[in-house]
Amino acid sequence: MKKIAKTINVSEIAERENSLVKEIFSPLSGMKLTMSRMVQNLTGQVSPTINYPEERRSYSDRYRGAHILTAREDGTPRCVACYMCATACPADCIYIEPKEHPDPHIEKQAARFEIDMLRCVFCGFCVDACPEEAIIMSRETEITAFSRGETMWDLVRLMKRPELKEFGMGYRPNETLVDSQVMFVPTEKVQKKMAGRITLKEDVEMIPNVTYKVQDDEKQ
Amino acid sequence: MPKITIDDLEIEAKDGQTVIQAALEHGLDIPHYCYHPDLPIDGNCRMCLVEVEKMPKLTPSCTTVCGEGMKVTTNNERVKMAVRGVLEFLLINHPVDCPVCDQAGECRLQDYYMVYGLHTSEIAMDMKVHKRKVVDLGEMVVLDQERCVLCSRCIRFFDHVTGTGEMQFFGRGDHTVIGTIDDRPLDNPYSGNVVDICPVGALTSRDFRFKCRVWFLNSTDSVCGGCSTGCNVRVDHRDGNLFRLLPRRNIEVNKSWLCDEGRLSFHELENGERLHRPMVKGEDGMQAPVKWSDALRAIDVNLKDCRQAFGANAILGLASASATNEALFLFKEYLKEQIGTAQLEFRLDHEDQKVTEKEDDILRHTDKRPNSMGAIKLDLMSRDLNGLDGALAAARDGRLKAGVIIWFKPLVRRDGDEQIEAKVAELINALQYSVVFTTHKTTWLKDANVVLPVTAWSEEEGTYTNYQGRVQKIGRAIRPKGDALPLWEAFAMLLETSGSKRLWLSAAEVFAGMSETIPAYQGIALEQTRLPGALVTA
Ligand code: SF4
Ligand code: SF4
Ligand code: SF4
Ligand code: SF4
Ligand code: FES
């Protein structure tokens, strides 16, 4: 006997299951979910979103945001224009021009130092390469601007960073090795309302200086 | 010819050769600071210690002469420990300025530290003996006494090569410093060489100071365009800009040296504005930019008209001994074979006599053109005119009507250059029709009927023939800006426009053609013009 393959009429089943009752109640079951979520949100039980920019998330103190150029005690840049950062940079976005430093024991300094923030991939290689702790990173993430020219951050822009009191300092692995200063960052701890996925509307303390410590035997 | 064995490699050393010389010649590296192939041996740094079989102690390879059957070991543990010890001593008081030191990247201390050292310094930074930094030693050199490893190469250079003896050690022990008496500036014409021979960053270049970190640079082998000596140079460049010239060792020509003027000669190319477009003078007497092909067609037609009206010998061809052999050869091909003139000249100022005239006993010659011998061998010397003065006289009294003129400004300046340039300007003024191939804009170019932009030194390939008759290859380091073409290419296109059957497609092809036709170059292949160069037949 010839075997006949079994066929299923899909639309028939669909029609059978699509009863009138279900047709009436299915929107209501969807609405139930929506309403319960709304109640949960309103009562503050669950909230995946925050009120940016009034509220900001707290990033790790090793966060790699916009760069900072550090200064010597007299306020001049620490950078000696050694081009280590420019050599290490995979995005080729650091431009440096050197000049003579009046002190022969320092000898060289940067006359121009520019980072193209649109090209930068925030890998932090420049920070790792720098032998002078002249370049470190902040937790600043907002580098938007009205023109492309403004996204080229120059020496002054990279050094004087009043906005850092909001964001705090970022990746800075060699802090304990070299005595470098950061210009225009208030030293008192900044209190700021922060939000996170779990800790909703809790007060989170921002730490303006990094606590990453290098082990003694690593120092050499 | 003693046979020696260095690390399993059997070498036949030359008589009187030291172990390090034999090793370096056969591609084996022995670390060294004080040994330099073109300086007398001193043996003070002890970096070159090797083990010789049956010798109780390690011995410096730079002072040990090869003996028959010697067995030398350069890389066993005992030698490595000794070299590491020497290096550690040398670094005791070293400031480790690498971030600001221009030598970084080509520094022997850095290189050998990575191979032999890798030790942790026992000396804290504040225990080090400090010496003077950024000492100004004149136009060419900046001294940093802290970085010196006291190898005395610089002292030996000034004692034995220039004989001026400016540099000396002062003090004793840890406090020994290198310097000149009362910091007197080094004012001899070869002082830049100590920057190259200093194995560390103690002597660095004033001119190259902070210009570029060396690992960003690209290098091209070439020959200096500063005078008829034809010193071999390495051109360091980046992104289309020249940064420095360094000597390339050629024992037959310049050993390891370069004169200061030659070393800085490339800056002359940066003086003045470059010519970017071919310009042809229109009916209104004003020059207007045109395409190369249009300019060349106009030249060919006008020169042939002139030949018809006044005869071929009313056309002058004034070449320049700063042009390559290839360019001069095609210049001659065009003017002699296509136009038919015999009035070919290159002598602006008696270059045929000055080409072998020494300016001093080290390198320099008074002829400040790199290829005068090439022009002589191509016989660009009209008996009739006898130089620029003759050409000028002939143009003034109407014997010459038209001229094809190649003008390169000299890269090394001497008194009298202005007068020569003025004469060329006058010549162009006196001619009814003039075509000028040149690199830079000058005021007198407005008098020419056609002005064509050509590439300058370092922008084209070719060969120069130096005062000895040594053909040497020059390389193209950077690209010219604008529409400038290499001179040989301009003449190759002119030949094509004029209906010549043979096409020239590369500088190498032109050289091959030249060695076929010109007796002096017979049998010389382009490959032979690399180090140490090929001698033309007299
Ligand atoms: S973070 Fe990375 S990409 Fe950005 S400047 Fe530094 S090295 Fe370059
Ligand atoms: S920032 Fe640091 S690595 Fe970059 S040039 Fe300056 S000193 Fe060198
Ligand atoms: S001489 Fe060499 S090791 Fe010393 S600072 Fe300069 S680059 Fe560094
Ligand atoms: S300055 Fe340089 S070449 Fe002269 S002794 Fe010191 S290390 Fe040697
Ligand atoms: S190279 Fe032999 S002792 Fe310096």
PDB file of N, CA and C in Angstrom, chain B residues 36 39 137-141 153-167 185-198 203-205 224 226-233 245-247 253-264 357-368 412 414 467:
ATOM      1  N   HIS B  36      86.028  52.004  16.257  1.00  0.00           N
ATOM      2  CA  HIS B  36      85.373  52.573  15.077  1.00  0.00           C
ATOM      3  C   HIS B  36      86.246  52.258  13.880  1.00  0.00           C
ATOM      4  N   LEU B  39      88.762  55.025  12.809  1.00  0.00           N
ATOM      5  CA  LEU B  39      89.543  55.748  13.810  1.00  0.00           C
ATOM      6  C   LEU B  39      90.609  54.806  14.369  1.00  0.00           C
ATOM      7  N   LEU B 137      78.029  73.514  22.030  1.00  0.00           N
ATOM      8  CA  LEU B 137      79.357  73.409  21.404  1.00  0.00           C
ATOM      9  C   LEU B 137      79.313  73.910  19.968  1.00  0.00           C
ATOM     10  N   GLY B 138      78.661  75.031  19.764  1.00  0.00           N
ATOM     11  CA  GLY B 138      78.684  75.623  18.429  1.00  0.00           C
ATOM     12  C   GLY B 138      77.486  75.239  17.588  1.00  0.00           C
ATOM     13  N   GLU B 139      77.646  75.510  16.270  1.00  0.00           N
ATOM     14  CA  GLU B 139      76.559  75.381  15.311  1.00  0.00           C
ATOM     15  C   GLU B 139      76.004  73.968  15.181  1.00  0.00           C
ATOM     16  N   MET B 140      76.868  72.983  15.364  1.00  0.00           N
ATOM     17  CA  MET B 140      76.473  71.631  14.986  1.00  0.00           C
ATOM     18  C   MET B 140      76.146  70.718  16.160  1.00  0.00           C
ATOM     19  N   VAL B 141      76.772  70.973  17.322  1.00  0.00           N
ATOM     20  CA  VAL B 141      76.775  69.940  18.351  1.00  0.00           C
ATOM     21  C   VAL B 141      76.272  70.467  19.696  1.00  0.00           C
ATOM     22  N   ARG B 153      85.958  58.322  21.233  1.00  0.00           N
ATOM     23  CA  ARG B 153      85.850  58.379  19.776  1.00  0.00           C
ATOM     24  C   ARG B 153      85.922  59.816  19.262  1.00  0.00           C
ATOM     25  N   CYS B 154      85.225  60.728  19.954  1.00  0.00           N
ATOM     26  CA  CYS B 154      85.203  62.121  19.492  1.00  0.00           C
ATOM     27  C   CYS B 154      86.596  62.732  19.589  1.00  0.00           C
ATOM     28  N   ILE B 155      87.307  62.399  20.663  1.00  0.00           N
ATOM     29  CA  ILE B 155      88.653  62.928  20.830  1.00  0.00           C
ATOM     30  C   ILE B 155      89.539  62.442  19.687  1.00  0.00           C
ATOM     31  N   ARG B 156      89.451  61.142  19.415  1.00  0.00           N
ATOM     32  CA  ARG B 156      90.287  60.588  18.343  1.00  0.00           C
ATOM     33  C   ARG B 156      89.905  61.161  16.986  1.00  0.00           C
ATOM     34  N   PHE B 157      88.625  61.465  16.800  1.00  0.00           N
ATOM     35  CA  PHE B 157      88.227  62.059  15.520  1.00  0.00           C
ATOM     36  C   PHE B 157      88.926  63.395  15.319  1.00  0.00           C
ATOM     37  N   PHE B 158      88.876  64.252  16.358  1.00  0.00           N
ATOM     38  CA  PHE B 158      89.485  65.572  16.197  1.00  0.00           C
ATOM     39  C   PHE B 158      91.011  65.504  16.216  1.00  0.00           C
ATOM     40  N   ASP B 159      91.566  64.478  16.858  1.00  0.00           N
ATOM     41  CA  ASP B 159      93.023  64.361  16.854  1.00  0.00           C
ATOM     42  C   ASP B 159      93.544  63.805  15.537  1.00  0.00           C
ATOM     43  N   HIS B 160      92.869  62.815  14.996  1.00  0.00           N
ATOM     44  CA  HIS B 160      93.452  62.085  13.875  1.00  0.00           C
ATOM     45  C   HIS B 160      92.807  62.363  12.531  1.00  0.00           C
ATOM     46  N   VAL B 161      91.571  62.782  12.502  1.00  0.00           N
ATOM     47  CA  VAL B 161      90.933  63.027  11.200  1.00  0.00           C
ATOM     48  C   VAL B 161      91.046  64.494  10.815  1.00  0.00           C
ATOM     49  N   THR B 162      90.566  65.387  11.696  1.00  0.00           N
ATOM     50  CA  THR B 162      90.670  66.803  11.337  1.00  0.00           C
ATOM     51  C   THR B 162      91.981  67.403  11.831  1.00  0.00           C
ATOM     52  N   GLY B 163      92.577  66.785  12.840  1.00  0.00           N
ATOM     53  CA  GLY B 163      93.835  67.317  13.365  1.00  0.00           C
ATOM     54  C   GLY B 163      93.655  68.591  14.163  1.00  0.00           C
ATOM     55  N   THR B 164      92.438  68.913  14.578  1.00  0.00           N
ATOM     56  CA  THR B 164      92.218  70.159  15.304  1.00  0.00           C
ATOM     57  C   THR B 164      92.245  69.950  16.819  1.00  0.00           C
ATOM     58  N   GLY B 165      92.016  68.729  17.269  1.00  0.00           N
ATOM     59  CA  GLY B 165      92.175  68.398  18.689  1.00  0.00           C
ATOM     60  C   GLY B 165      91.370  69.203  19.674  1.00  0.00           C
ATOM     61  N   GLU B 166      90.106  69.504  19.356  1.00  0.00           N
ATOM     62  CA  GLU B 166      89.324  70.360  20.264  1.00  0.00           C
ATOM     63  C   GLU B 166      88.884  69.665  21.545  1.00  0.00           C
ATOM     64  N   MET B 167      88.573  68.370  21.460  1.00  0.00           N
ATOM     65  CA  MET B 167      87.920  67.751  22.610  1.00  0.00           C
ATOM     66  C   MET B 167      88.912  66.987  23.464  1.00  0.00           C
ATOM     67  N   PRO B 185      83.407  76.727  21.219  1.00  0.00           N
ATOM     68  CA  PRO B 185      82.610  76.043  20.190  1.00  0.00           C
ATOM     69  C   PRO B 185      83.503  75.265  19.221  1.00  0.00           C
ATOM     70  N   LEU B 186      82.976  74.164  18.717  1.00  0.00           N
ATOM     71  CA  LEU B 186      83.685  73.395  17.705  1.00  0.00           C
ATOM     72  C   LEU B 186      83.483  74.141  16.398  1.00  0.00           C
ATOM     73  N   ASP B 187      84.533  74.740  15.871  1.00  0.00           N
ATOM     74  CA  ASP B 187      84.267  75.484  14.636  1.00  0.00           C
ATOM     75  C   ASP B 187      85.075  74.940  13.469  1.00  0.00           C
ATOM     76  N   ASN B 188      85.303  73.632  13.441  1.00  0.00           N
ATOM     77  CA  ASN B 188      85.920  73.117  12.229  1.00  0.00           C
ATOM     78  C   ASN B 188      84.846  72.570  11.310  1.00  0.00           C
ATOM     79  N   PRO B 189      85.118  72.508   9.996  1.00  0.00           N
ATOM     80  CA  PRO B 189      84.039  72.201   9.043  1.00  0.00           C
ATOM     81  C   PRO B 189      83.588  70.741   9.030  1.00  0.00           C
ATOM     82  N   TYR B 190      84.101  69.923   9.959  1.00  0.00           N
ATOM     83  CA  TYR B 190      83.675  68.524   9.988  1.00  0.00           C
ATOM     84  C   TYR B 190      83.100  68.121  11.337  1.00  0.00           C
ATOM     85  N   SER B 191      82.763  69.123  12.176  1.00  0.00           N
ATOM     86  CA  SER B 191      82.413  68.809  13.566  1.00  0.00           C
ATOM     87  C   SER B 191      81.152  67.955  13.688  1.00  0.00           C
ATOM     88  N   GLY B 192      80.259  68.028  12.693  1.00  0.00           N
ATOM     89  CA  GLY B 192      79.024  67.255  12.777  1.00  0.00           C
ATOM     90  C   GLY B 192      79.250  65.761  12.860  1.00  0.00           C
ATOM     91  N   ASN B 193      80.413  65.291  12.398  1.00  0.00           N
ATOM     92  CA  ASN B 193      80.657  63.844  12.398  1.00  0.00           C
ATOM     93  C   ASN B 193      80.705  63.238  13.790  1.00  0.00           C
ATOM     94  N   VAL B 194      81.091  64.034  14.796  1.00  0.00           N
ATOM     95  CA  VAL B 194      81.176  63.444  16.128  1.00  0.00           C
ATOM     96  C   VAL B 194      79.796  63.053  16.650  1.00  0.00           C
ATOM     97  N   VAL B 195      78.770  63.704  16.111  1.00  0.00           N
ATOM     98  CA  VAL B 195      77.416  63.327  16.506  1.00  0.00           C
ATOM     99  C   VAL B 195      77.123  61.893  16.055  1.00  0.00           C
ATOM    100  N   ASP B 196      77.555  61.566  14.841  1.00  0.00           N
ATOM    101  CA  ASP B 196      77.315  60.210  14.333  1.00  0.00           C
ATOM    102  C   ASP B 196      78.161  59.179  15.051  1.00  0.00           C
ATOM    103  N   ILE B 197      79.420  59.518  15.333  1.00  0.00           N
ATOM    104  CA  ILE B 197      80.289  58.483  15.898  1.00  0.00           C
ATOM    105  C   ILE B 197      80.092  58.322  17.390  1.00  0.00           C
ATOM    106  N   CYS B 198      79.526  59.303  18.062  1.00  0.00           N
ATOM    107  CA  CYS B 198      79.244  59.129  19.489  1.00  0.00           C
ATOM    108  C   CYS B 198      78.215  58.011  19.629  1.00  0.00           C
ATOM    109  N   LEU B 203      76.772  63.500  22.483  1.00  0.00           N
ATOM    110  CA  LEU B 203      76.901  64.522  21.461  1.00  0.00           C
ATOM    111  C   LEU B 203      75.714  64.356  20.518  1.00  0.00           C
ATOM    112  N   THR B 204      74.847  65.353  20.494  1.00  0.00           N
ATOM    113  CA  THR B 204      73.696  65.276  19.597  1.00  0.00           C
ATOM    114  C   THR B 204      73.688  66.484  18.680  1.00  0.00           C
ATOM    115  N   SER B 205      72.922  66.360  17.616  1.00  0.00           N
ATOM    116  CA  SER B 205      72.956  67.369  16.573  1.00  0.00           C
ATOM    117  C   SER B 205      72.144  68.592  16.961  1.00  0.00           C
ATOM    118  N   CYS B 224      75.533  62.815  -1.678  1.00  0.00           N
ATOM    119  CA  CYS B 224      75.420  64.241  -1.368  1.00  0.00           C
ATOM    120  C   CYS B 224      75.527  65.086  -2.634  1.00  0.00           C
ATOM    121  N   GLY B 226      76.338  68.290  -2.597  1.00  0.00           N
ATOM    122  CA  GLY B 226      76.999  69.525  -2.197  1.00  0.00           C
ATOM    123  C   GLY B 226      78.282  69.854  -2.937  1.00  0.00           C
ATOM    124  N   CYS B 227      79.020  68.825  -3.402  1.00  0.00           N
ATOM    125  CA  CYS B 227      80.222  69.142  -4.181  1.00  0.00           C
ATOM    126  C   CYS B 227      80.653  67.927  -4.983  1.00  0.00           C
ATOM    127  N   SER B 228      81.761  68.041  -5.710  1.00  0.00           N
ATOM    128  CA  SER B 228      82.130  66.984  -6.649  1.00  0.00           C
ATOM    129  C   SER B 228      82.735  65.763  -5.968  1.00  0.00           C
ATOM    130  N   THR B 229      82.882  65.790  -4.620  1.00  0.00           N
ATOM    131  CA  THR B 229      83.409  64.621  -3.924  1.00  0.00           C
ATOM    132  C   THR B 229      82.440  63.442  -4.006  1.00  0.00           C
ATOM    133  N   GLY B 230      81.162  63.733  -3.908  1.00  0.00           N
ATOM    134  CA  GLY B 230      80.168  62.662  -4.015  1.00  0.00           C
ATOM    135  C   GLY B 230      80.118  61.750  -2.813  1.00  0.00           C
ATOM    136  N   CYS B 231      80.099  62.331  -1.613  1.00  0.00           N
ATOM    137  CA  CYS B 231      80.029  61.520  -0.402  1.00  0.00           C
ATOM    138  C   CYS B 231      78.719  60.752  -0.350  1.00  0.00           C
ATOM    139  N   ASN B 232      78.800  59.522   0.116  1.00  0.00           N
ATOM    140  CA  ASN B 232      77.612  58.676   0.217  1.00  0.00           C
ATOM    141  C   ASN B 232      76.820  59.077   1.450  1.00  0.00           C
ATOM    142  N   VAL B 233      75.529  59.297   1.267  1.00  0.00           N
ATOM    143  CA  VAL B 233      74.704  59.721   2.391  1.00  0.00           C
ATOM    144  C   VAL B 233      73.475  58.846   2.525  1.00  0.00           C
ATOM    145  N   LEU B 245      70.769  64.354   7.009  1.00  0.00           N
ATOM    146  CA  LEU B 245      71.641  63.528   6.184  1.00  0.00           C
ATOM    147  C   LEU B 245      72.685  62.896   7.089  1.00  0.00           C
ATOM    148  N   LEU B 246      72.921  61.610   6.898  1.00  0.00           N
ATOM    149  CA  LEU B 246      73.958  60.919   7.645  1.00  0.00           C
ATOM    150  C   LEU B 246      74.918  60.295   6.645  1.00  0.00           C
ATOM    151  N   PRO B 247      76.207  60.198   7.008  1.00  0.00           N
ATOM    152  CA  PRO B 247      77.135  59.560   6.078  1.00  0.00           C
ATOM    153  C   PRO B 247      76.888  58.062   5.989  1.00  0.00           C
ATOM    154  N   VAL B 253      85.464  56.660  -0.990  1.00  0.00           N
ATOM    155  CA  VAL B 253      85.101  58.061  -1.198  1.00  0.00           C
ATOM    156  C   VAL B 253      85.198  58.864   0.097  1.00  0.00           C
ATOM    157  N   ASN B 254      84.288  58.596   1.027  1.00  0.00           N
ATOM    158  CA  ASN B 254      84.190  59.489   2.183  1.00  0.00           C
ATOM    159  C   ASN B 254      84.445  58.793   3.506  1.00  0.00           C
ATOM    160  N   LYS B 255      84.885  57.527   3.497  1.00  0.00           N
ATOM    161  CA  LYS B 255      85.002  56.751   4.724  1.00  0.00           C
ATOM    162  C   LYS B 255      83.681  56.855   5.493  1.00  0.00           C
ATOM    163  N   SER B 256      83.732  57.296   6.755  1.00  0.00           N
ATOM    164  CA  SER B 256      82.456  57.422   7.488  1.00  0.00           C
ATOM    165  C   SER B 256      82.077  58.884   7.678  1.00  0.00           C
ATOM    166  N   TRP B 257      82.645  59.775   6.886  1.00  0.00           N
ATOM    167  CA  TRP B 257      82.492  61.201   7.208  1.00  0.00           C
ATOM    168  C   TRP B 257      81.643  61.960   6.206  1.00  0.00           C
ATOM    169  N   LEU B 258      81.301  63.167   6.631  1.00  0.00           N
ATOM    170  CA  LEU B 258      80.528  64.091   5.813  1.00  0.00           C
ATOM    171  C   LEU B 258      80.923  65.478   6.301  1.00  0.00           C
ATOM    172  N   CYS B 259      81.028  66.440   5.394  1.00  0.00           N
ATOM    173  CA  CYS B 259      81.355  67.781   5.893  1.00  0.00           C
ATOM    174  C   CYS B 259      80.077  68.460   6.388  1.00  0.00           C
ATOM    175  N   ASP B 260      80.233  69.461   7.229  1.00  0.00           N
ATOM    176  CA  ASP B 260      79.058  70.102   7.824  1.00  0.00           C
ATOM    177  C   ASP B 260      78.177  70.777   6.777  1.00  0.00           C
ATOM    178  N   GLU B 261      78.833  71.389   5.785  1.00  0.00           N
ATOM    179  CA  GLU B 261      78.041  72.074   4.754  1.00  0.00           C
ATOM    180  C   GLU B 261      77.174  71.081   3.993  1.00  0.00           C
ATOM    181  N   GLY B 262      77.758  69.932   3.680  1.00  0.00           N
ATOM    182  CA  GLY B 262      77.003  68.899   2.979  1.00  0.00           C
ATOM    183  C   GLY B 262      75.882  68.361   3.833  1.00  0.00           C
ATOM    184  N   ARG B 263      76.180  68.179   5.092  1.00  0.00           N
ATOM    185  CA  ARG B 263      75.196  67.646   6.030  1.00  0.00           C
ATOM    186  C   ARG B 263      73.960  68.545   6.109  1.00  0.00           C
ATOM    187  N   LEU B 264      74.189  69.867   6.007  1.00  0.00           N
ATOM    188  CA  LEU B 264      73.064  70.806   6.107  1.00  0.00           C
ATOM    189  C   LEU B 264      72.568  71.257   4.743  1.00  0.00           C
ATOM    190  N   GLU B 357      89.914  69.881  -7.913  1.00  0.00           N
ATOM    191  CA  GLU B 357      90.699  70.781  -7.069  1.00  0.00           C
ATOM    192  C   GLU B 357      90.244  70.638  -5.617  1.00  0.00           C
ATOM    193  N   LYS B 358      91.169  70.256  -4.747  1.00  0.00           N
ATOM    194  CA  LYS B 358      90.798  70.022  -3.351  1.00  0.00           C
ATOM    195  C   LYS B 358      90.593  71.329  -2.596  1.00  0.00           C
ATOM    196  N   GLU B 359      89.574  71.366  -1.745  1.00  0.00           N
ATOM    197  CA  GLU B 359      89.388  72.543  -0.909  1.00  0.00           C
ATOM    198  C   GLU B 359      90.106  72.350   0.428  1.00  0.00           C
ATOM    199  N   ASP B 360      90.139  71.090   0.903  1.00  0.00           N
ATOM    200  CA  ASP B 360      90.953  70.772   2.071  1.00  0.00           C
ATOM    201  C   ASP B 360      91.417  69.333   1.928  1.00  0.00           C
ATOM    202  N   ASP B 361      92.136  68.837   2.922  1.00  0.00           N
ATOM    203  CA  ASP B 361      92.727  67.510   2.760  1.00  0.00           C
ATOM    204  C   ASP B 361      91.807  66.382   3.194  1.00  0.00           C
ATOM    205  N   ILE B 362      90.595  66.703   3.577  1.00  0.00           N
ATOM    206  CA  ILE B 362      89.735  65.628   4.070  1.00  0.00           C
ATOM    207  C   ILE B 362      88.742  65.201   2.999  1.00  0.00           C
ATOM    208  N   LEU B 363      87.772  66.022   2.711  1.00  0.00           N
ATOM    209  CA  LEU B 363      86.781  65.604   1.718  1.00  0.00           C
ATOM    210  C   LEU B 363      86.535  66.628   0.626  1.00  0.00           C
ATOM    211  N   ARG B 364      86.413  67.889   0.995  1.00  0.00           N
ATOM    212  CA  ARG B 364      85.739  68.837   0.109  1.00  0.00           C
ATOM    213  C   ARG B 364      86.536  69.204  -1.143  1.00  0.00           C
ATOM    214  N   HIS B 365      85.811  69.458  -2.212  1.00  0.00           N
ATOM    215  CA  HIS B 365      86.396  69.974  -3.446  1.00  0.00           C
ATOM    216  C   HIS B 365      85.797  71.344  -3.741  1.00  0.00           C
ATOM    217  N   THR B 366      86.533  72.172  -4.478  1.00  0.00           N
ATOM    218  CA  THR B 366      86.060  73.544  -4.717  1.00  0.00           C
ATOM    219  C   THR B 366      84.863  73.586  -5.656  1.00  0.00           C
ATOM    220  N   ASP B 367      84.720  72.584  -6.509  1.00  0.00           N
ATOM    221  CA  ASP B 367      83.587  72.540  -7.421  1.00  0.00           C
ATOM    222  C   ASP B 367      82.342  72.130  -6.635  1.00  0.00           C
ATOM    223  N   LYS B 368      81.409  73.039  -6.500  1.00  0.00           N
ATOM    224  CA  LYS B 368      80.242  72.759  -5.653  1.00  0.00           C
ATOM    225  C   LYS B 368      79.096  72.124  -6.434  1.00  0.00           C
ATOM    226  N   VAL B 412      75.494  74.098  -1.797  1.00  0.00           N
ATOM    227  CA  VAL B 412      76.484  74.681  -0.889  1.00  0.00           C
ATOM    228  C   VAL B 412      76.940  75.990  -1.521  1.00  0.00           C
ATOM    229  N   ARG B 414      78.965  79.528  -2.181  1.00  0.00           N
ATOM    230  CA  ARG B 414      80.291  80.123  -2.163  1.00  0.00           C
ATOM    231  C   ARG B 414      80.180  81.538  -2.712  1.00  0.00           C
ATOM    232  N   TYR B 467      84.372  63.190  -8.648  1.00  0.00           N
ATOM    233  CA  TYR B 467      85.649  63.693  -9.172  1.00  0.00           C
ATOM    234  C   TYR B 467      86.593  62.582  -9.596  1.00  0.00           C
TER     235      TYR B 467
END
